[in-house]
Each structure stands twice: as C-alpha cells, then as structure tokens.
C-alpha atoms as a printed R data frame, in Angstrom:
    type eleno elety resid chain resno       x       y      z
1   ATOM     1    CA   MET     A     1   0.000   0.000  0.000
2   ATOM     2    CA   PHE     A     2   1.141   3.564 -0.676
3   ATOM     3    CA   GLY     A     3  -0.063   6.967  0.436
4   ATOM     4    CA   GLU     A     4   1.199  10.553  0.391
5   ATOM     5    CA   ARG     A     5   0.403  13.272  2.970
6   ATOM     6    CA   SER     A     6  -3.219  12.709  4.039
7   ATOM     7    CA   GLY     A     7  -3.101   9.462  2.071
8   ATOM     8    CA   ALA     A     8  -0.092   8.360  4.108
9   ATOM     9    CA   ILE     A     9  -1.896   9.193  7.344
10  ATOM    10    CA   MET     A    10  -4.983   7.221  6.316
11  ATOM    11    CA   THR     A    11  -2.889   4.312  5.019
12  ATOM    12    CA   ALA     A    12  -1.014   4.188  8.328
13  ATOM    13    CA   ILE     A    13  -4.254   4.227 10.316
14  ATOM    14    CA   LEU     A    14  -5.635   1.446  8.098
15  ATOM    15    CA   TYR     A    15  -2.435  -0.504  8.719
16  ATOM    16    CA   LEU     A    16  -3.284  -0.621 12.434
17  ATOM    17    CA   TYR     A    17  -6.086  -3.083 11.608
18  ATOM    18    CA   PRO     A    18  -4.680  -6.607 12.200
19  ATOM    19    CA   GLY     A    19  -6.608  -8.126  9.299
20  ATOM    20    CA   ILE     A    20  -4.771  -5.950  6.773
21  ATOM    21    CA   GLU     A    21  -1.890  -8.444  6.732
22  ATOM    22    CA   ARG     A    22  -4.067 -10.732  4.617
23  ATOM    23    CA   LEU     A    23  -4.308  -8.035  1.950
24  ATOM    24    CA   ALA     A    24  -0.977  -6.188  1.997
25  ATOM    25    CA   ARG     A    25   2.620  -7.202  2.635
26  ATOM    26    CA   GLY     A    26   3.827  -3.706  3.571
27  ATOM    27    CA   ALA     A    27   3.180   0.004  3.341
28  ATOM    28    CA   ILE     A    28   5.031   3.012  1.950
29  ATOM    29    CA   LEU     A    29   4.151   6.243  3.748
30  ATOM    30    CA   GLN     A    30   5.308   9.460  2.080
31  ATOM    31    CA   SER     A    31   4.955  12.618  4.183
32  ATOM    32    CA   GLY     A    32   2.674  11.233  6.839
33  ATOM    33    CA   SER     A    33   2.234   8.874  9.800
34  ATOM    34    CA   PRO     A    34  -0.782   7.791 11.887
35  ATOM    35    CA   ASN     A    35   0.180  10.385 14.491
36  ATOM    36    CA   SER     A    36   1.238  13.181 12.118
37  ATOM    37    CA   ILE     A    37  -1.558  15.433 13.305
38  ATOM    38    CA   PRO     A    38  -1.971  16.578 16.897
39  ATOM    39    CA   ALA     A    39  -4.667  15.204 19.153
40  ATOM    40    CA   PHE     A    40  -6.599  17.534 21.440
41  ATOM    41    CA   ARG     A    41  -9.655  17.234 23.621
42  ATOM    42    CA   ALA     A    42 -12.859  17.813 21.650
43  ATOM    43    CA   SER     A    43 -13.603  20.954 23.653
44  ATOM    44    CA   ARG     A    44 -10.608  22.693 22.099
45  ATOM    45    CA   ASN     A    45 -12.128  22.602 18.610
46  ATOM    46    CA   GLU     A    46 -15.743  23.258 19.623
47  ATOM    47    CA   PRO     A    47 -15.580  27.006 18.750
48  ATOM    48    CA   SER     A    48 -14.258  26.167 15.268
49  ATOM    49    CA   TRP     A    49 -17.022  23.614 14.788
50  ATOM    50    CA   ARG     A    50 -19.720  26.078 15.778
51  ATOM    51    CA   THR     A    51 -18.259  28.682 13.449
52  ATOM    52    CA   PHE     A    52 -18.326  26.172 10.613
53  ATOM    53    CA   VAL     A    53 -21.945  25.199 11.239
54  ATOM    54    CA   SER     A    54 -22.945  28.872 11.458
55  ATOM    55    CA   LYS     A    55 -21.582  29.342  7.917
56  ATOM    56    CA   VAL     A    56 -23.843  26.590  6.558
57  ATOM    57    CA   GLU     A    57 -26.878  28.672  5.671
58  ATOM    58    CA   SER     A    58 -29.526  26.021  6.264
59  ATOM    59    CA   CYS     A    59 -28.026  25.069  9.666
60  ATOM    60    CA   ALA     A    60 -26.914  28.443 11.012
61  ATOM    61    CA   SER     A    61 -29.803  28.703 13.468
62  ATOM    62    CA   ILE     A    62 -28.707  25.570 15.354
63  ATOM    63    CA   ALA     A    63 -24.935  26.160 15.305
64  ATOM    64    CA   ASN     A    64 -24.765  26.333 19.093
65  ATOM    65    CA   SER     A    65 -26.899  23.270 19.699
66  ATOM    66    CA   THR     A    66 -25.716  19.718 20.379
67  ATOM    67    CA   SER     A    67 -27.598  18.180 17.442
68  ATOM    68    CA   THR     A    68 -26.055  19.653 14.291
69  ATOM    69    CA   PHE     A    69 -25.359  16.437 12.374
70  ATOM    70    CA   PRO     A    70 -28.931  15.721 11.170
71  ATOM    71    CA   CYS     A    71 -29.071  19.172  9.594
72  ATOM    72    CA   LEU     A    72 -25.598  18.922  8.053
73  ATOM    73    CA   ARG     A    73 -26.466  15.568  6.479
74  ATOM    74    CA   ASN     A    74 -29.202  17.304  4.522
75  ATOM    75    CA   ALA     A    75 -27.151  20.384  3.578
76  ATOM    76    CA   SER     A    76 -26.004  20.722 -0.020
77  ATOM    77    CA   THR     A    77 -22.440  20.115 -1.155
78  ATOM    78    CA   GLU     A    78 -22.223  23.770 -2.148
79  ATOM    79    CA   GLU     A    79 -23.173  24.904  1.365
80  ATOM    80    CA   ILE     A    80 -20.660  22.610  3.036
81  ATOM    81    CA   SER     A    81 -17.827  23.611  0.689
82  ATOM    82    CA   ALA     A    82 -18.511  27.326  1.111
83  ATOM    83    CA   ALA     A    83 -18.647  27.001  4.905
84  ATOM    84    CA   ALA     A    84 -15.375  25.079  5.027
85  ATOM    85    CA   ALA     A    85 -13.666  27.686  2.837
86  ATOM    86    CA   GLN     A    86 -14.791  30.462  5.181
87  ATOM    87    CA   THR     A    87 -13.709  28.607  8.312
88  ATOM    88    CA   VAL     A    88 -10.142  27.530  7.488
89  ATOM    89    CA   VAL     A    89  -7.500  30.258  7.106
90  ATOM    90    CA   LEU     A    90  -5.043  29.015  4.498
91  ATOM    91    CA   GLU     A    91  -2.478  31.714  5.336
92  ATOM    92    CA   ASP     A    92  -1.891  29.994  8.679
93  ATOM    93    CA   LEU     A    93  -2.831  26.447  7.804
94  ATOM    94    CA   ALA     A    94  -0.907  24.777 10.631
95  ATOM    95    CA   ALA     A    95  -2.893  26.654 13.258
96  ATOM    96    CA   ASN     A    96  -6.200  26.106 11.489
97  ATOM    97    CA   LEU     A    97  -6.401  22.341 11.122
98  ATOM    98    CA   ALA     A    98  -9.620  22.621 13.040
99  ATOM    99    CA   TRP     A    99 -10.964  19.101 12.680
100 ATOM   100    CA   THR     A   100  -8.426  16.400 13.237
101 ATOM   101    CA   PRO     A   101  -8.956  12.852 14.462
102 ATOM   102    CA   ALA     A   102  -8.022  12.086 18.069
103 ATOM   103    CA   LEU     A   103  -5.861   9.008 18.305
104 ATOM   104    CA   ASP     A   104  -6.005   7.644 22.088
105 ATOM   105    CA   SER     A   105   7.016   0.059  7.087
106 ATOM   106    CA   SER     A   106   8.734   2.359  4.922
107 ATOM   107    CA   ARG     A   107   8.238   6.063  5.048
108 ATOM   108    CA   GLY     A   108   9.861   9.229  3.782
109 ATOM   109    CA   THR     A   109   9.649  12.957  3.236
110 ATOM   110    CA   ASN     A   110  10.532  15.667  0.757
111 ATOM   111    CA   LEU     A   111  13.081  18.421  1.355
112 ATOM   112    CA   ASP     A   112  10.354  21.058  1.600
113 ATOM   113    CA   GLU     A   113   7.638  19.304  3.608
114 ATOM   114    CA   GLY     A   114   6.962  22.068  6.136
115 ATOM   115    CA   THR     A   115   6.770  24.915  3.624
116 ATOM   116    CA   ILE     A   116   3.072  24.418  2.906
117 ATOM   117    CA   LEU     A   117   2.299  24.888  6.609
118 ATOM   118    CA   ALA     A   118   4.783  27.617  7.554
119 ATOM   119    CA   ARG     A   119   3.698  31.211  8.082
120 ATOM   120    CA   GLN     A   120   5.004  33.676  5.498
121 ATOM   121    CA   ASP     A   121   4.948  36.772  7.703
122 ATOM   122    CA   SER     A   122   8.015  37.753  9.724
123 ATOM   123    CA   LEU     A   123   8.051  36.056 13.144
124 ATOM   124    CA   THR     A   124  10.070  37.001 16.195
125 ATOM   125    CA   ASP     A   125  11.207  34.218 18.527
126 ATOM   126    CA   GLN     A   126   8.228  34.891 20.777
127 ATOM   127    CA   ALA     A   127   5.737  35.002 17.899
128 ATOM   128    CA   LEU     A   128   7.058  31.707 16.561
129 ATOM   129    CA   LYS     A   129   6.878  30.186 20.025
130 ATOM   130    CA   ASP     A   130   3.287  31.396 20.437
131 ATOM   131    CA   THR     A   131   2.360  29.859 17.074
132 ATOM   132    CA   LEU     A   132   3.858  26.495 18.041
133 ATOM   133    CA   PHE     A   133   2.256  26.656 21.485
134 ATOM   134    CA   ALA     A   134  -1.198  27.100 19.924
135 ATOM   135    CA   THR     A   135  -0.848  23.872 17.952
136 ATOM   136    CA   SER     A   136   0.890  21.706 20.543
137 ATOM   137    CA   SER     A   137   0.021  19.920 23.759
138 ATOM   138    CA   SER     A   138   2.347  18.434 26.356
139 ATOM   139    CA   ARG     A   139   1.904  14.832 27.500
140 ATOM   140    CA   SER     A   140   1.635  16.017 31.093
141 ATOM   141    CA   GLY     A   141  -0.870  18.743 30.252
142 ATOM   142    CA   SER     A   142   1.386  21.327 31.907
143 ATOM   143    CA   GLU     A   143   1.761  24.655 30.104
144 ATOM   144    CA   SER     A   144   5.067  25.331 31.874
145 ATOM   145    CA   THR     A   145   6.437  22.009 30.649
146 ATOM   146    CA   LEU     A   146   5.389  22.829 27.108
147 ATOM   147    CA   ASN     A   147   6.937  26.305 27.334
148 ATOM   148    CA   LYS     A   148  10.274  24.856 28.443
149 ATOM   149    CA   ALA     A   149  10.171  22.292 25.641
150 ATOM   150    CA   LEU     A   150   9.502  24.996 23.039
151 ATOM   151    CA   ASP     A   151  12.387  27.105 24.372
152 ATOM   152    CA   GLN     A   152  14.680  24.121 23.875
153 ATOM   153    CA   LEU     A   153  13.197  23.469 20.445
154 ATOM   154    CA   LEU     A   154  13.957  27.004 19.221
155 ATOM   155    CA   VAL     A   155  17.580  26.607 20.294
156 ATOM   156    CA   GLN     A   156  17.843  23.544 18.050
157 ATOM   157    CA   TYR     A   157  16.358  25.447 15.095
158 ATOM   158    CA   PRO     A   158  18.328  28.719 14.766
159 ATOM   159    CA   GLN     A   159  17.281  31.666 12.604
160 ATOM   160    CA   ASN     A   160  19.727  30.619  9.884
161 ATOM   161    CA   PRO     A   161  18.393  30.223  6.322
162 ATOM   162    CA   VAL     A   162  21.205  27.831  5.417
163 ATOM   163    CA   VAL     A   163  19.807  25.126  7.704
164 ATOM   164    CA   GLY     A   164  16.151  25.934  7.031
165 ATOM   165    CA   SER     A   165  13.601  24.292  4.761
166 ATOM   166    CA   PRO     A   166  13.573  23.845  1.784
167 ATOM   167    CA   TYR     A   167  16.867  22.184  2.664
168 ATOM   168    CA   GLY     A   168  19.893  22.595  0.448
169 ATOM   169    CA   THR     A   169  18.908  26.058 -0.785
170 ATOM   170    CA   GLY     A   170  21.536  27.985  1.173
171 ATOM   171    CA   ASN     A   171  20.758  31.629  1.959
172 ATOM   172    CA   GLU     A   172  17.954  31.839 -0.610
173 ATOM   173    CA   LEU     A   173  14.822  33.266  1.033
174 ATOM   174    CA   PHE     A   174  12.490  33.199 -1.995
175 ATOM   175    CA   GLY     A   175  11.352  36.724 -1.158
176 ATOM   176    CA   LEU     A   176  10.190  35.653  2.296
177 ATOM   177    CA   PRO     A   177  11.501  36.434  5.806
178 ATOM   178    CA   ALA     A   178  14.145  34.143  7.327
179 ATOM   179    CA   SER     A   179  11.622  32.955  9.901
180 ATOM   180    CA   PHE     A   180   9.727  31.183  7.104
181 ATOM   181    CA   LYS     A   181  12.520  28.657  6.487
182 ATOM   182    CA   ARG     A   182  12.952  28.216 10.231
183 ATOM   183    CA   HIS     A   183   9.232  27.597 10.794
184 ATOM   184    CA   ALA     A   184   9.108  25.253  7.785
185 ATOM   185    CA   SER     A   185  12.020  23.211  9.140
186 ATOM   186    CA   ILE     A   186  10.367  22.852 12.545
187 ATOM   187    CA   LEU     A   187   6.993  21.857 11.091
188 ATOM   188    CA   GLY     A   188   8.570  19.405  8.650
189 ATOM   189    CA   ASP     A   189  10.122  17.548 11.554
190 ATOM   190    CA   LEU     A   190   7.218  17.884 13.995
191 ATOM   191    CA   VAL     A   191   4.466  16.908 11.566
192 ATOM   192    CA   PHE     A   192   6.179  14.485  9.197
193 ATOM   193    CA   ASP     A   193   9.437  13.038 10.551
194 ATOM   194    CA   ALA     A   194   9.121  12.837 14.344
195 ATOM   195    CA   PRO     A   195   5.713  11.067 14.364
196 ATOM   196    CA   GLY     A   196   7.128   8.294 12.203
197 ATOM   197    CA   VAL     A   197  10.007   7.716 14.596
198 ATOM   198    CA   CYS     A   198   7.655   7.778 17.609
199 ATOM   199    CA   GLY     A   199   5.300   5.354 15.898
200 ATOM   200    CA   LEU     A   200   8.125   2.940 15.141
201 ATOM   201    CA   MET     A   201   9.355   3.017 18.745
202 ATOM   202    CA   ARG     A   202   5.840   2.352 20.000
203 ATOM   203    CA   ARG     A   203   5.286  -0.557 17.601
204 ATOM   204    CA   ARG     A   204   8.636  -2.070 18.548
205 ATOM   205    CA   LYS     A   205   7.738  -1.865 22.246
206 ATOM   206    CA   LEU     A   206   4.315  -3.448 21.735
207 ATOM   207    CA   VAL     A   207   5.673  -6.252 19.553
208 ATOM   208    CA   SER     A   208   8.460  -6.988 22.042
209 ATOM   209    CA   LYS     A   209   5.953  -7.111 24.895
210 ATOM   210    CA   SER     A   210   3.589  -9.457 23.076
211 ATOM   211    CA   MET     A   211   6.419 -11.807 22.046
212 ATOM   212    CA   GLY     A   212   8.193 -11.653 25.399
213 ATOM   213    CA   THR     A   213  11.516 -10.827 23.754
214 ATOM   214    CA   SER     A   214  13.325  -7.963 22.062
215 ATOM   215    CA   THR     A   215  12.629  -7.563 18.371
216 ATOM   216    CA   HIS     A   216  13.901  -5.646 15.384
217 ATOM   217    CA   ILE     A   217  11.504  -3.918 13.016
218 ATOM   218    CA   LEU     A   218  12.839  -2.956  9.601
219 ATOM   219    CA   LYS     A   219  12.221   0.697  8.834
220 ATOM   220    CA   LEU     A   220  13.454   2.344  5.635
221 ATOM   221    CA   THR     A   221  13.502   6.135  5.654
222 ATOM   222    CA   TYR     A   222  14.126   8.206  2.552
223 ATOM   223    CA   ARG     A   223  14.122  11.798  1.374
224 ATOM   224    CA   HIS     A   224  12.550  12.531 -1.974
225 ATOM   225    CA   LEU     A   225  14.882  14.946 -3.776
226 ATOM   226    CA   GLU     A   226  12.678  15.864 -6.741
C-alpha cells in the first residue's frame, strides 16, 4: 500500500487493523504517519465547529446546539464547501487544522515538507513560540512544561536560512523572511518526521511485549529529492 500526505496518514491508520496483513505485505508512507496530526480534547475545537456550522446557511440557526449532524447531512455540497472555505485560514494552515482525528514500514519525506504549513509573515522568537504553542500539547498537560520544551526546540532550530527548509537552498529566502525557512524546518520535523520515529518506537515496544523478547523492526527512511 502507498499513500502521500493525508493518504499516508490514512494508510497508516488502516495498517493498524490486524486483518490488513491478509491483503498487503507492507506500506510506503510518504509525508505522513498515523500520528502526524496533533490530538486535542474535543472541547478545544468546539468554537471552530460552531463557526463552521454557522456558515452553513440552512443550519446556522442551530450552530450552538448539540444536534447539528442531522441538519448537516441534509445540507447541499455547495453549502458545506462554502462554509469550510470560510472557516479555514489558508495563510496559517498549521494553526487552522480545526478538525483532526483524536488518536487515544517504509516512510519518507521531501526536502520542503513544512513549507506548505509555515507562516510567510516575519516572526520574532516569541511570535514563533506562540504559534507552536497554539498547535501543541504536552503529554503532562502542563503549560510550563510545554513552554520549556519549546524554548529548547527554538535553540535547536536557529534563525539561519542555510539550515532551514527547503533544505539545500543555502541563503535563498524566496522573497520571504528568514523565519519562514525556520518555521518550515520545525513543522517538517514535527508533523512528518518525528511522528514516524515515535510510531516505530511504539510498535517495537508493543511487539516486544507481546512476544516476550526484544525484536527488530525494519524501517526504511528516505528523502525525496525531486
């Protein structure tokens, strides 16, 4: 099986079903993992949901109710599409992935993965930290823990275009501020690379536990240079 970006995420989630081994020998995931997107409590996205429903003309009057699905099922495709377009802000896509699933091999990435998600306005260290904070959650639920982690993260990703994404482009800024390549590098790793590594470690631990012995799982990672 093969999938890219959202296709990779869905392929990876499908691969969690034990019965899939009867249908596929392996999976190639390009630019996505089952945990590529962050998981938050449903209450966090409730305001975005209500805003979306309020933009669906035939359902606007019940946007704040707890029974919006029956109305949305009968709304037209045109209404749904228009409402979605008005709800998601493409200029800051990473902070506006309003509806994401909550999740209680071979894979790879491109050299410019994070560029589609990175903000194109100039960001100070604090502004970048605030942006990352808004789309992250610590395992402990502690804001202070998350703040400390983000401080450490920014140290590892300096404001240096040479090491930013798209990688291998030196000091070229493409007419954008230097913070763009920095933000793109961070998001490329956070959204695409790190989840794959975490997923592999988790699978290895679960397999070892079930078999009662240590095990090795083959993982091929690649970077698509085209």
